[in-house]
Amino acid sequence: MEQTTFEYSLIAISESISFQMKLPEKNQDLAFHFKLAMATEIDFENQTARIENPIQNSSELRQKVDMVVEHYKKQFPQIHRLSKYFKKELGENEFFFLVPTTIIPIEQRLLYSNYLKAANEGKDFETLKTQFNDIFENIIGSYVMIGYNDKSVARIGERDKAKRKCRFCGKGQPEVSFKKIAHSISEALGNKKIISNEECDSCNKKFGTQLEPDLIAYLDLYRSYFRVQGKNGPPKIKGKNFEFHATDTEVKIKYFGDDDGNQMTDFGRTYKFDTNKEITEQNIYRTLCKFFIGVIDPQYLPRFTNTIEWINGERKIPFLPKVAIMYSYHFFKTTHPQICVYLRKVNNKSLPFAVGEFHFTFLTFVFVIPIELEDEKKFLTADEYDTFWKFFKHYSLNKDWRFENFSDDSRKNLVLNVNFNVAGGTLK
Ligand SMILES: [Zn+2]
């Protein structure tokens, strides 16, 4: 049966959702009725409805939405999500944008959110726009930005298995198979929604056993502390000198002291948790870049041939740019990981061609993708890195970043520096 997709994103300050439904060609009434419910102006003669954004949530609007939901809920049970959204998540009289797509570039999201802030607070949009432009105009003019989060399922890349080519080994069927669901970001980090069509079973297995475990080990305490649900639930961690287990009601930590004889008595200080696991720091960087490669638009892939060779372990890159890391509850909205990609659209070589931003619980990682091309800078010197960092004002305006070097390419014992505050359990 022929199908068309019914897809929308509803963007608001308090909560945004996206949904995607396949409608049979002969039954497009839902799409039309939904549009009618949202419309500000309806032309019955020509059967058209005009939607004027932003739309304001009201009891009248909720009644119209309820009617649509009532009518179609048997046939399309997913539509219940809409009722919940308007009743429980969106505030009374709150403004929202309705857009007919599920993939929205970040710059557009930012613009929407500014407009909404102004509309909700009755503030002057022009003033907000000026402040916004001051921070973002650099980025918007120079980069294409795309983000993936937990709001909708994204299956990235070619849908037809017969036409697929693996992004990492370049092979297609029958040389390799695509039977398993490949998570663009490790499932152990709570990813359920960001799926990569173009990662073959062999590469998936290789990354899952040889590469990703190092980043996962590095993030283990946070996985446990925030009870991130991977395939096997949140982990209980047993290291050489500590045990760590978080349940819904408490965090249990046992610490048996370190080589300096320190016991865990002082909450203000940093403890060395010896995980008893060996990892390669460079694999942490490789894994972040593997996530990046998994979600970008395929048109960019040829630019990353060298990067992919490095991720695969077929090419050495001895020195990597610093990775910026921030710990902030401000960005902690979900235990589902999120990723944003920045791809340069101008020919300004003082800026990196590609930058990734990865969110995991209350951690944000920002990393330049090593690209190893003659005409691109490497961002290893302080000057080069500074130029990039200052240009990305929405990052550099915040002073809480920490810069880490993950260039070490040898296996080493992983020791985590952990700091618990007096309130009993904020991890830093
Ligand atoms: Zn492959």
PDB file of C-alpha atoms and ligand atoms in Angstrom, residues 165-172 176-178 198-204 206-207 312, ligand 1:
ATOM      1  CA  LYS A 165      27.446   0.710   2.148  1.00  0.00           C
ATOM      2  CA  CYS A 166      29.023   0.615   5.573  1.00  0.00           C
ATOM      3  CA  ARG A 167      30.444   4.026   6.490  1.00  0.00           C
ATOM      4  CA  PHE A 168      33.426   2.455   8.200  1.00  0.00           C
ATOM      5  CA  CYS A 169      34.624  -0.380   5.946  1.00  0.00           C
ATOM      6  CA  GLY A 170      32.942   0.766   2.739  1.00  0.00           C
ATOM      7  CA  LYS A 171      31.501  -2.687   2.090  1.00  0.00           C
ATOM      8  CA  GLY A 172      27.958  -3.669   1.135  1.00  0.00           C
ATOM      9  CA  VAL A 176      28.987  -7.861   4.892  1.00  0.00           C
ATOM     10  CA  SER A 177      25.554  -8.092   6.506  1.00  0.00           C
ATOM     11  CA  PHE A 178      23.244  -5.513   8.105  1.00  0.00           C
ATOM     12  CA  GLU A 198      25.131   2.279   7.470  1.00  0.00           C
ATOM     13  CA  GLU A 199      27.173   0.305   9.992  1.00  0.00           C
ATOM     14  CA  CYS A 200      27.671  -3.330   9.044  1.00  0.00           C
ATOM     15  CA  ASP A 201      27.514  -6.206  11.534  1.00  0.00           C
ATOM     16  CA  SER A 202      31.302  -6.751  11.430  1.00  0.00           C
ATOM     17  CA  CYS A 203      32.140  -3.117  12.168  1.00  0.00           C
ATOM     18  CA  ASN A 204      29.391  -2.994  14.772  1.00  0.00           C
ATOM     19  CA  LYS A 206      34.451  -4.620  16.257  1.00  0.00           C
ATOM     20  CA  PHE A 207      33.519  -1.215  17.690  1.00  0.00           C
ATOM     21  CA  ASN A 312      39.372   1.856  12.337  1.00  0.00           C
TER      22      ASN A 312
HETATM   23 ZN    ZN B   1      31.606  -2.187   8.058  1.00  0.00          ZN
END
